[in-house]
């Protein structure tokens, strides 16, 4: 609710001018007092006059400053009146309604004034037929420009708060659809601008929602849900999803807005009740009625209603799943995604989790509803991935419930979703789930089981279920990178002190297990996809080997470099080049990434053996061996008379070749009497063979112990 304010600009200006005169006279009087005191030889001694004069001048200056602010506020209100906000009263007065008890400074008044004009235009646009001008008299392009310039920020959230108030939650999802209609008549240009306005609305909604309490969050969420509920309104769902950050299938996790927890939870609880099956039928009926063209014409869309077309095409909707946008937004905040997916339940003494009734109902709802493939599955798996990152949370209840969710996510991906439904985005998301299950994954790669994850059904089938899960995503380069990096990190963490030959060999045999296992899964997936098409098989095999090579190089041997995260988050390694950002913050993928993972593991082993002092013959570490015709190797240096190997970044092919050249010199010179190099090679080869045998068997006539479900 607001309060009405009356202003007579001329009367106020007269008062301001009168006070200005008083302030100026005060300044003059201070000067007179100072002069008079000087003429009298400064008779004030205790305290002296100098102690008072700065305070008197400051008081006069404060009055002048406040008067200037009042004048600015007066001008702001006058501008509002000329922009259609407020009404004129009599010959001189202006009456305007302002938010109740929320404007207590000039800055807030200016923010509200800008939001009031923009909001009034947007509210008008929501139900406009495009024929009437905007209340401010501006063009649509001027409105868009104002939104760009004034968008709120975390430091100054006032504009965002006021804008959402002025527009009204019930109008938000209408606006991009209307903008698409009125700017370019549904053309690609108009569609582009409609998505931009959706993005701007989303940014302001996100900033505002982080300021709201639970009651306000629910009220706004309820208003939004109501606006997209029912025949003729479902068409606004794609616009709502765009506002929440989904603009096309190449989602940008870094620039998508962040929303308040209470708002997202309330919005999710409201939108989950919408009937996706009916919504999809309504969209289909409208398409059959009018064809893909004219999607922006309200009169031609009688079932779902007019919708916001996808930003990459001039026809066809953005995701029509009402849960897509909110789940996608939740995926940016693991705590929110987890709280939504695991609202209740209890932890048993053995650490396992029993979901409560609400959690059971919600999971059943989300996993049995129609699977919308234009973003709905992507968003759901993104939320699953975010929740899985809490598996090692200090709060044991959160960790336990996150493990339960991870297991159910794997089962959902294997048992419910058909392989043909997997998008590349979904594969990246599920790779994050796999990364957060690296402990169990490495156990499977070494011939064990994913015990502790809590997969349901016959325990003897658990390794096959987990492996089928990986098989379905390993043809994606980014997914292969995420999984291999996480599994390599898990192995490295299991052997933190590989300072003796036996532990060192065990570590690199385990590294070989992981590579052999993942490589065999990738091989099988590519072979099943392309059969006898050698060209396609070769091309897609490169994706797998590239991912495995970069992932292993970035993490596996980083014994002197940056450490990858224990918990993997959505978007942390989801963009090529793969592993760089959150996974290894200071590392970069080189221009010449290694695609031969066996060679990568050997290079890691040799470098780590040097760093751990396993080469006892000092001649093996002579500086002359660490150089070629171009000079000393850049990853080698001497400190306090000892060699230092710096593999702090992802190694490229050139660096890989250099350390192999060093190893050849050592072996040829018989400088490795303990066979450190040979033993490392044997351990890696044995591990690779064992890992591959799990999938392919020991021979062509044999089958592996793991069965992939296609």
XYZ file of C-alpha atoms in Angstrom:
710
model
C 0.000 0.000 0.000
C 1.132 3.514 -0.713
C 0.367 6.924 0.652
C -0.689 10.002 -1.269
C 1.540 13.023 -1.193
C 0.453 16.514 -2.227
C 2.944 19.023 -3.528
C 2.583 22.639 -4.557
C 5.876 23.174 -6.393
C 5.699 26.963 -6.401
C 4.830 27.181 -2.699
C 7.649 24.776 -1.845
C 10.111 26.753 -3.932
C 9.164 29.933 -2.070
C 9.872 28.204 1.241
C 13.180 26.860 -0.074
C 14.237 30.297 -1.287
C 13.361 31.804 2.108
C 15.485 29.249 3.940
C 18.323 29.766 1.477
C 18.299 33.432 2.382
C 18.432 32.577 6.078
C 21.363 30.212 5.505
C 23.268 32.856 3.561
C 22.615 35.423 6.305
C 23.908 32.917 8.864
C 27.142 32.586 6.925
C 27.448 36.384 6.790
C 26.791 36.665 10.525
C 29.549 34.187 11.298
C 31.937 36.338 9.303
C 30.817 39.447 11.183
C 31.327 37.726 14.535
C 34.828 36.637 13.561
C 35.721 40.171 12.396
C 34.291 41.764 15.522
C 36.229 39.342 17.726
C 39.396 40.164 15.875
C 38.799 43.891 16.331
C 38.432 43.309 20.080
C 41.650 41.284 20.296
C 39.737 37.978 20.553
C 38.338 38.431 24.061
C 36.943 34.827 24.209
C 39.610 32.648 25.765
C 37.892 29.699 27.461
C 36.705 28.297 25.136
C 38.090 30.390 22.251
C 35.858 31.570 19.398
C 37.695 29.267 16.956
C 35.971 26.335 18.613
C 32.530 27.640 17.671
C 32.968 29.094 14.211
C 33.499 25.766 12.346
C 30.297 24.420 13.907
C 28.340 27.501 12.882
C 29.612 27.338 9.319
C 28.890 23.590 9.171
C 25.324 24.181 10.362
C 24.708 26.750 7.647
C 26.266 24.457 5.019
C 24.072 21.544 6.174
C 20.950 23.670 5.721
C 22.087 24.661 2.235
C 22.787 21.031 1.317
C 19.415 19.838 2.562
C 17.673 22.623 0.632
C 19.438 21.482 -2.563
C 18.186 17.945 -1.933
C 14.647 19.217 -1.433
C 14.850 21.071 -4.736
C 16.033 17.898 -6.478
C 13.144 15.961 -4.928
C 10.722 18.640 -6.125
C 12.081 18.379 -9.655
C 11.816 14.582 -9.519
C 8.131 14.778 -8.588
C 7.497 17.357 -11.306
C 9.084 15.030 -13.866
C 6.920 12.195 -12.624
C 3.827 14.300 -13.180
C 4.840 14.970 -16.763
C 5.471 11.216 -17.308
C 1.967 10.172 -16.375
C 2.654 9.371 -12.725
C 0.410 11.333 -10.381
C -2.264 13.870 -11.125
C -2.513 17.645 -11.142
C -4.669 19.217 -8.462
C -5.995 22.686 -9.139
C -3.788 25.158 -10.914
C -0.538 24.387 -9.155
C -0.692 21.194 -7.112
C 0.524 17.653 -7.829
C -0.838 14.582 -6.056
C 1.222 11.416 -6.233
C 1.127 8.032 -4.505
C 4.425 6.812 -3.126
C 5.340 3.534 -1.396
C 4.431 3.644 2.272
C 7.307 4.183 4.741
C 10.007 3.191 2.255
C 11.305 6.460 0.808
C 13.514 8.193 3.326
C 16.216 9.733 1.153
C 16.742 11.585 -2.092
C 18.442 8.532 -3.577
C 15.493 6.263 -2.817
C 13.068 8.811 -4.238
C 15.078 8.962 -7.466
C 15.201 5.147 -7.668
C 11.471 4.933 -7.081
C 10.772 7.665 -9.626
C 12.682 5.815 -12.357
C 11.029 2.531 -11.385
C 7.596 4.167 -11.288
C 7.883 5.467 -14.852
C 9.366 2.218 -16.191
C 6.924 0.118 -14.205
C 3.899 2.086 -15.362
C 4.965 1.642 -18.976
C 5.587 -2.075 -18.478
C 2.273 -2.569 -16.720
C 0.540 -0.791 -19.583
C 2.430 -2.931 -22.093
C 1.316 -6.166 -20.425
C -2.289 -5.777 -21.568
C -1.731 -3.506 -24.548
C -2.754 -4.170 -28.128
C 0.213 -2.108 -29.259
C -1.915 0.704 -30.634
C -1.902 3.056 -27.667
C 1.270 4.948 -26.701
C 3.036 4.189 -23.439
C 1.882 6.396 -20.510
C 5.271 8.155 -20.414
C 5.073 8.986 -24.108
C 8.295 7.077 -24.749
C 8.881 4.530 -27.495
C 9.435 0.845 -26.748
C 13.112 1.282 -27.522
C 13.373 4.183 -25.076
C 11.718 2.020 -22.432
C 14.205 -0.767 -23.081
C 17.083 1.699 -22.888
C 15.830 2.976 -19.533
C 15.621 -0.566 -18.169
C 19.197 -1.218 -19.269
C 20.475 1.950 -17.635
C 18.528 1.720 -14.389
C 18.613 -1.993 -13.591
C 19.127 -2.634 -9.913
C 22.260 -3.980 -8.286
C 23.120 -5.690 -5.028
C 24.609 -2.426 -3.789
C 21.522 -0.449 -4.768
C 18.483 -2.763 -4.770
C 15.915 0.021 -4.454
C 15.124 0.392 -8.164
C 14.608 -3.371 -8.499
C 12.315 -3.509 -5.479
C 10.245 -0.575 -6.630
C 10.060 -1.841 -10.224
C 8.616 -5.229 -9.232
C 6.105 -3.428 -7.003
C 5.051 -1.070 -9.776
C 4.771 -3.763 -12.459
C 3.012 -6.245 -10.203
C 3.923 -9.943 -10.078
C 0.778 -10.797 -12.044
C 2.128 -8.897 -15.064
C 5.744 -10.077 -15.229
C 5.236 -13.084 -17.510
C 2.938 -11.128 -19.827
C 5.486 -8.481 -20.683
C 8.029 -10.389 -22.841
C 5.170 -11.885 -24.887
C 3.669 -8.435 -25.442
C 7.062 -6.946 -26.265
C 7.639 -9.691 -28.831
C 4.349 -8.684 -30.446
C 4.814 -4.922 -30.436
C 8.505 -4.682 -31.355
C 8.966 -6.097 -34.819
C 5.595 -7.860 -34.990
C 7.019 -11.206 -33.907
C 10.124 -10.967 -36.094
C 13.496 -12.350 -35.037
C 14.466 -8.810 -34.030
C 11.368 -8.434 -31.865
C 12.025 -11.846 -30.353
C 15.589 -10.839 -29.512
C 14.392 -7.696 -27.752
C 11.667 -9.657 -25.954
C 14.315 -11.983 -24.535
C 16.401 -9.005 -23.513
C 13.491 -7.513 -21.595
C 12.887 -10.926 -19.987
C 16.518 -10.944 -18.900
C 16.264 -7.442 -17.452
C 13.085 -8.310 -15.600
C 14.818 -11.408 -14.263
C 17.797 -9.444 -13.007
C 15.551 -7.016 -11.152
C 13.324 -9.782 -9.810
C 16.405 -11.620 -8.580
C 17.840 -8.588 -6.790
C 14.488 -7.662 -5.267
C 13.729 -11.213 -4.108
C 16.916 -11.386 -2.062
C 15.560 -8.469 0.032
C 12.164 -9.991 0.824
C 11.022 -11.829 3.912
C 9.122 -15.116 3.711
C 5.679 -13.443 3.604
C 6.573 -11.049 0.798
C 8.334 -13.818 -1.146
C 5.245 -16.015 -1.030
C 2.937 -13.184 -2.046
C 4.985 -12.409 -5.169
C 5.403 -16.095 -6.015
C 1.654 -16.691 -5.673
C 0.934 -13.753 -7.976
C 3.288 -15.133 -10.614
C 1.848 -18.645 -10.371
C -1.677 -17.328 -10.777
C -0.654 -15.371 -13.867
C 0.451 -18.534 -15.704
C -2.335 -20.831 -14.519
C -5.215 -21.869 -16.736
C -6.213 -22.069 -20.355
C -4.999 -19.078 -22.333
C -2.374 -18.273 -19.662
C -0.109 -21.307 -20.015
C 1.501 -19.656 -23.006
C 3.216 -17.271 -20.585
C 5.244 -20.114 -19.049
C 8.074 -19.875 -21.629
C 8.351 -16.158 -20.812
C 8.493 -16.895 -17.087
C 11.232 -19.450 -17.703
C 13.165 -16.837 -19.673
C 12.764 -14.353 -16.807
C 14.173 -16.977 -14.454
C 17.280 -17.300 -16.613
C 16.499 -19.804 -19.384
C 16.889 -18.157 -22.785
C 18.132 -21.019 -24.926
C 19.838 -24.383 -24.568
C 23.266 -22.843 -23.977
C 22.495 -21.631 -20.475
C 25.048 -19.292 -18.956
C 25.396 -20.116 -15.291
C 27.610 -17.123 -14.627
C 25.281 -14.408 -15.898
C 21.910 -15.913 -14.979
C 20.263 -14.008 -12.116
C 20.349 -15.212 -8.528
C 17.057 -15.283 -6.641
C 16.102 -15.275 -2.985
C 15.716 -18.633 -1.272
C 12.211 -18.070 0.109
C 10.985 -16.777 -3.243
C 12.293 -19.801 -5.173
C 10.905 -22.284 -2.665
C 7.476 -20.639 -2.736
C 7.528 -20.407 -6.520
C 8.509 -24.065 -6.868
C 5.750 -25.180 -4.515
C 3.214 -23.232 -6.534
C 4.349 -24.173 -10.031
C 4.712 -27.887 -9.283
C 0.906 -28.086 -9.068
C 0.428 -27.053 -12.709
C -0.612 -29.942 -15.008
C 2.268 -30.335 -17.458
C 0.429 -32.974 -19.496
C -2.491 -30.589 -20.114
C -0.118 -27.740 -20.854
C 1.762 -29.752 -23.474
C -1.513 -30.796 -25.104
C -2.647 -27.170 -25.210
C 0.555 -26.074 -26.941
C 0.190 -28.922 -29.404
C -3.425 -28.035 -30.119
C -2.510 -24.428 -30.844
C 0.290 -25.533 -33.149
C -2.059 -27.805 -35.079
C -4.598 -25.003 -35.294
C -2.414 -22.250 -36.702
C 0.949 -23.684 -37.617
C 4.243 -22.402 -36.215
C 3.834 -18.939 -37.682
C 1.898 -16.183 -35.956
C 2.797 -17.532 -32.529
C 2.595 -13.985 -31.220
C -0.974 -13.288 -32.288
C -3.235 -13.513 -29.201
C -6.355 -14.292 -31.205
C -4.712 -17.280 -32.859
C -3.694 -19.008 -29.635
C -6.825 -20.144 -27.851
C -5.554 -23.082 -25.767
C -2.155 -22.297 -24.313
C -2.276 -18.658 -25.361
C 0.394 -16.545 -27.063
C 3.905 -17.463 -26.007
C 7.499 -16.249 -26.094
C 9.301 -18.027 -28.905
C 12.731 -19.502 -28.273
C 15.533 -17.012 -28.750
C 17.268 -19.120 -31.386
C 14.279 -19.302 -33.712
C 11.333 -17.207 -34.856
C 8.842 -19.919 -33.924
C 8.460 -22.668 -31.344
C 8.313 -21.966 -27.607
C 10.993 -21.734 -25.002
C 10.514 -24.549 -22.480
C 6.812 -24.991 -21.731
C 7.548 -26.896 -18.500
C 6.430 -24.614 -15.640
C 9.130 -26.103 -13.407
C 11.996 -25.578 -15.855
C 12.869 -21.999 -14.981
C 12.534 -22.317 -11.225
C 14.543 -25.563 -11.087
C 17.197 -23.978 -13.273
C 17.312 -20.970 -10.931
C 17.585 -23.297 -7.928
C 20.556 -25.039 -9.534
C 22.598 -21.875 -8.971
C 22.197 -22.305 -5.213
C 22.825 -25.866 -3.971
C 21.267 -25.109 -0.585
C 17.995 -24.028 -2.207
C 17.943 -26.936 -4.659
C 18.562 -29.326 -1.784
C 15.888 -27.825 0.457
C 13.331 -28.001 -2.325
C 14.153 -31.592 -3.291
C 14.621 -32.769 0.324
C 12.092 -30.838 2.424
C 11.771 -33.446 5.190
C 13.022 -36.814 6.376
C 15.285 -38.361 8.982
C 18.783 -39.825 9.209
C 19.314 -43.305 10.611
C 22.180 -44.152 12.982
C 24.027 -45.848 10.107
C 23.903 -42.581 8.147
C 21.267 -43.603 5.610
C 18.298 -41.351 4.890
C 14.554 -41.941 5.057
C 12.596 -39.316 3.140
C 9.551 -37.786 4.785
C 6.094 -37.824 3.219
C 6.567 -34.448 1.553
C 9.911 -35.450 0.086
C 8.473 -38.723 -1.233
C 5.515 -36.964 -2.846
C 7.694 -34.311 -4.420
C 10.218 -36.765 -5.836
C 7.428 -38.940 -7.221
C 5.763 -35.895 -8.758
C 8.958 -34.688 -10.431
C 9.984 -38.113 -11.736
C 6.591 -39.298 -13.027
C 5.414 -36.144 -14.789
C 5.908 -35.817 -18.571
C 9.527 -35.250 -19.564
C 9.647 -31.991 -21.481
C 12.748 -32.062 -23.680
C 13.008 -28.397 -24.560
C 14.677 -27.527 -21.278
C 12.594 -29.301 -18.641
C 14.908 -32.292 -18.258
C 17.948 -30.046 -18.409
C 16.627 -27.954 -15.524
C 15.615 -30.935 -13.395
C 19.006 -32.589 -13.754
C 20.716 -29.252 -13.024
C 18.857 -29.075 -9.709
C 19.804 -32.698 -8.990
C 23.441 -31.882 -9.696
C 23.353 -28.863 -7.385
C 21.810 -30.879 -4.551
C 24.408 -33.628 -4.988
C 27.164 -31.161 -4.136
C 26.027 -31.244 -0.487
C 27.079 -34.890 -0.055
C 30.064 -33.890 2.063
C 28.322 -31.085 3.928
C 29.246 -30.669 7.590
C 25.560 -30.956 8.447
C 25.079 -34.730 8.548
C 21.370 -34.539 7.731
C 22.092 -32.520 4.603
C 24.906 -34.855 3.582
C 22.748 -37.936 4.106
C 19.741 -36.579 2.211
C 22.016 -35.353 -0.597
C 23.357 -38.891 -0.929
C 19.789 -40.222 -1.131
C 19.024 -37.668 -3.853
C 22.185 -38.576 -5.768
C 21.240 -42.260 -5.784
C 17.704 -41.500 -6.922
C 19.058 -39.181 -9.622
C 21.221 -42.002 -10.982
C 18.294 -44.429 -10.940
C 16.032 -41.859 -12.608
C 18.591 -41.304 -15.368
C 19.039 -45.046 -15.955
C 15.595 -46.520 -15.295
C 13.201 -43.755 -16.325
C 14.747 -41.421 -18.875
C 15.332 -42.946 -22.274
C 18.819 -42.579 -23.679
C 17.510 -40.722 -26.730
C 16.179 -38.017 -24.410
C 19.630 -37.078 -23.115
C 20.716 -33.621 -24.249
C 24.310 -32.409 -24.018
C 23.277 -30.087 -21.190
C 21.727 -32.988 -19.331
C 24.913 -35.042 -19.786
C 26.980 -32.229 -18.301
C 24.596 -31.958 -15.343
C 24.654 -35.688 -14.698
C 28.446 -35.622 -14.925
C 28.361 -33.287 -11.915
C 26.267 -35.863 -10.042
C 28.841 -38.500 -10.989
C 31.668 -36.218 -9.858
C 30.035 -35.866 -6.462
C 29.876 -39.683 -6.334
C 33.569 -40.080 -7.193
C 34.285 -42.177 -4.108
C 31.811 -44.810 -5.239
C 32.828 -44.414 -8.874
C 36.478 -45.142 -8.183
C 35.466 -48.194 -6.166
C 33.542 -49.498 -9.192
C 36.493 -48.746 -11.496
C 38.727 -50.826 -9.210
C 36.385 -53.800 -9.342
C 34.257 -52.963 -6.295
C 30.765 -51.607 -5.817
C 29.181 -48.189 -5.202
C 28.494 -49.211 -1.612
C 27.407 -46.274 0.533
C 25.481 -44.584 -2.243
C 22.288 -46.455 -1.425
C 21.131 -47.639 -4.830
C 17.961 -49.699 -4.553
C 17.418 -53.240 -5.809
C 19.831 -56.145 -6.112
C 23.254 -55.030 -4.753
C 25.001 -57.282 -7.282
C 23.598 -55.073 -10.044
C 24.765 -51.799 -8.479
C 28.095 -51.645 -10.388
C 26.169 -52.143 -13.646
C 23.619 -49.469 -12.741
C 26.363 -46.957 -11.918
C 28.334 -47.868 -15.043
C 25.252 -47.573 -17.262
C 24.763 -44.107 -15.809
C 28.298 -43.124 -16.876
C 28.010 -44.896 -20.234
C 25.089 -42.678 -21.201
C 27.040 -39.455 -20.752
C 30.612 -40.339 -21.743
C 30.255 -39.383 -25.409
C 30.048 -35.729 -24.315
C 33.458 -34.076 -24.147
C 32.657 -31.908 -21.140
C 31.027 -34.763 -19.254
C 34.052 -36.982 -19.874
C 36.297 -34.213 -18.574
C 34.268 -33.621 -15.418
C 34.042 -37.306 -14.542
C 37.693 -38.118 -15.258
C 38.902 -35.089 -13.319
C 36.754 -35.939 -10.304
C 37.745 -39.609 -10.298
C 41.430 -38.742 -10.704
C 41.169 -36.337 -7.783
C 39.544 -39.047 -5.673
C 42.446 -41.419 -6.381
C 45.000 -38.756 -5.598
C 43.286 -37.990 -2.286
C 43.349 -41.662 -1.322
C 47.130 -41.718 -1.637
C 48.279 -38.413 -0.118
C 51.636 -39.793 1.007
C 52.883 -42.032 -1.814
C 56.457 -41.728 -0.618
C 57.445 -45.383 -0.985
C 57.519 -47.584 -4.064
C 54.661 -49.859 -2.990
C 52.193 -47.055 -2.224
C 53.315 -45.226 -5.328
C 52.596 -48.257 -7.539
C 49.204 -48.770 -5.869
C 48.294 -45.177 -6.609
C 49.116 -45.354 -10.295
C 47.516 -48.752 -10.720
C 44.338 -47.153 -9.332
C 44.804 -44.259 -11.753
C 45.076 -46.840 -14.533
C 41.915 -48.565 -13.279
C 39.981 -45.309 -13.592
C 41.288 -44.571 -17.058
C 40.752 -48.086 -18.376
C 37.229 -48.223 -16.983
C 36.147 -44.805 -18.278
C 37.850 -45.286 -21.618
C 36.104 -48.633 -22.119
C 32.750 -47.042 -21.327
C 33.430 -44.269 -23.840
C 34.556 -46.773 -26.474
C 31.426 -48.856 -26.017
C 29.173 -45.806 -26.185
C 30.731 -44.510 -29.403
C 30.691 -47.975 -30.979
C 27.006 -48.392 -30.112
C 26.212 -44.965 -31.525
C 27.992 -45.327 -34.861
C 28.509 -49.042 -35.464
C 30.627 -49.584 -38.578
C 30.885 -45.890 -39.432
C 34.606 -45.573 -38.785
C 34.728 -41.858 -39.557
C 32.014 -40.950 -37.028
C 33.414 -43.363 -34.456
C 36.848 -41.820 -34.794
C 35.509 -38.277 -34.511
C 33.431 -38.930 -31.405
C 36.163 -41.035 -29.848
C 38.275 -37.871 -29.902
C 35.715 -36.244 -27.600
C 36.119 -39.035 -25.081
C 39.918 -39.173 -25.178
C 40.169 -35.377 -25.108
C 38.001 -35.234 -22.016
C 39.841 -38.039 -20.258
C 43.212 -36.557 -21.116
C 42.427 -33.013 -20.019
C 40.611 -34.164 -16.892
C 43.408 -36.464 -15.773
C 46.134 -33.945 -16.551
C 44.346 -31.123 -14.756
C 43.730 -33.039 -11.546
C 45.509 -36.358 -11.328
C 49.075 -35.211 -10.922
C 48.535 -31.797 -9.365
C 50.755 -32.676 -6.411
C 52.417 -29.266 -6.527
C 49.628 -27.261 -8.120
C 46.105 -26.111 -7.273
C 43.634 -28.568 -5.865
C 40.263 -29.283 -7.426
C 37.141 -28.885 -5.291
C 35.883 -31.720 -3.135
C 32.362 -30.729 -4.110
C 31.383 -30.150 -7.700
C 28.783 -27.545 -8.635
C 26.693 -27.004 -11.737
C 28.633 -25.009 -14.306
C 31.974 -25.529 -12.578
C 33.418 -27.366 -15.555
C 30.524 -27.331 -17.947
C 32.030 -25.184 -20.652
C 34.904 -25.919 -22.999
C 37.791 -25.576 -22.438
C 36.686 -27.944 -19.791
C 38.352 -28.005 -16.458
C 39.562 -24.468 -16.012
C 37.272 -22.317 -13.903
C 36.042 -23.733 -10.613
C 37.683 -27.100 -11.053
C 41.277 -25.839 -11.094
C 41.012 -22.066 -10.629
C 44.595 -21.233 -11.587
C 45.020 -23.767 -14.369
C 44.289 -23.449 -18.053
C 43.775 -26.005 -20.751
C 46.785 -25.692 -23.065
C 46.558 -25.212 -26.798
C 47.982 -28.716 -27.252
C 45.986 -30.897 -24.812
C 47.169 -34.489 -24.400
C 44.775 -37.030 -25.829
C 46.812 -40.146 -24.978
C 45.794 -40.721 -21.364
C 48.270 -43.566 -20.783
C 51.047 -41.151 -21.695
C 49.473 -38.547 -19.404
C 49.475 -40.907 -16.449
C 53.086 -41.857 -17.113
C 54.117 -38.205 -17.153
C 52.293 -37.624 -13.872
C 53.972 -40.638 -12.314
C 57.476 -39.617 -13.397
C 57.006 -36.069 -12.159
C 55.581 -37.157 -8.834
C 58.330 -39.719 -8.334
C 60.899 -36.934 -8.731
C 59.011 -34.660 -6.331
C 58.709 -37.441 -3.713
C 62.416 -38.342 -3.883
C 61.943 -41.881 -5.205
C 64.969 -41.593 -7.528
C 67.913 -42.393 -5.276
C 70.639 -41.932 -7.894
C 71.450 -38.194 -7.950
C 72.694 -38.469 -11.537
C 69.102 -39.108 -12.648
C 68.288 -35.592 -11.490
C 71.227 -33.771 -13.054
C 70.128 -30.430 -14.584
C 71.564 -31.423 -17.971
C 68.871 -34.089 -18.294
C 66.104 -31.488 -17.889
C 66.820 -29.528 -21.030
C 66.718 -29.792 -24.793
C 68.065 -27.726 -27.656
C 65.757 -24.858 -26.653
C 67.073 -24.699 -23.104
C 65.901 -25.848 -19.659
C 62.396 -27.273 -19.327
C 60.053 -24.565 -17.954
C 58.505 -26.940 -15.410
C 61.861 -27.787 -13.821
C 63.920 -25.738 -11.390
C 66.385 -26.180 -8.527
C 65.735 -24.940 -4.985
C 68.224 -25.477 -2.159
C 70.076 -27.985 -4.308
C 66.975 -30.107 -4.953
C 64.965 -30.456 -8.145
C 61.449 -28.980 -8.149
C 58.839 -30.192 -10.632
C 55.986 -27.745 -11.103
C 52.943 -29.339 -12.713
C 50.675 -26.616 -11.401
C 48.670 -26.331 -14.603
C 47.136 -28.714 -17.098
C 49.983 -30.223 -19.071
C 50.142 -29.913 -22.801
C 51.591 -32.304 -25.320
C 54.939 -30.478 -25.431
C 55.426 -30.765 -21.677
C 54.357 -34.400 -21.833
C 56.984 -35.097 -24.479
C 59.688 -33.379 -22.438
C 59.231 -35.504 -19.340
C 59.160 -38.663 -21.459
C 62.420 -37.521 -23.078
C 63.895 -37.181 -19.577
C 62.674 -40.701 -18.655
C 64.289 -42.172 -21.794
C 67.602 -40.516 -20.902
C 67.411 -41.960 -17.390
C 66.592 -45.496 -18.567
C 69.177 -45.484 -21.368
C 71.798 -44.198 -18.952
C 70.905 -46.903 -16.416
C 70.298 -44.211 -13.822
C 67.213 -45.872 -12.314
C 68.465 -48.990 -10.457
C 65.209 -49.229 -8.453
C 63.155 -49.373 -11.676
C 60.887 -46.533 -10.573
C 59.991 -45.700 -14.174
C 59.402 -49.297 -15.268
C 57.361 -50.097 -12.176
C 55.196 -47.028 -12.738
C 54.599 -48.069 -16.356
C 53.687 -51.612 -15.281
C 51.306 -50.384 -12.592
C 49.539 -48.068 -15.034
C 49.275 -50.768 -17.712
C 47.951 -53.322 -15.224
C 45.398 -50.831 -13.937
C 44.213 -49.918 -17.427
C 43.830 -53.571 -18.356
C 41.845 -54.324 -15.205
C 39.569 -51.314 -15.703
C 38.876 -52.162 -19.336
C 38.204 -55.817 -18.460
C 35.324 -54.797 -16.212
C 33.479 -53.617 -19.325
C 34.968 -55.684 -22.150
C 36.099 -58.870 -20.449
C 39.575 -60.433 -20.418
C 39.400 -61.521 -24.061
C 37.269 -61.256 -27.188
C 35.392 -64.383 -26.109
C 34.757 -63.073 -22.633
C 32.317 -60.504 -21.311
C 32.996 -58.093 -18.502
C 31.530 -58.441 -15.039
C 29.621 -55.192 -15.604
C 26.583 -55.231 -17.872
C 25.605 -52.004 -19.624
C 21.864 -51.502 -19.963
C 21.029 -49.889 -23.266
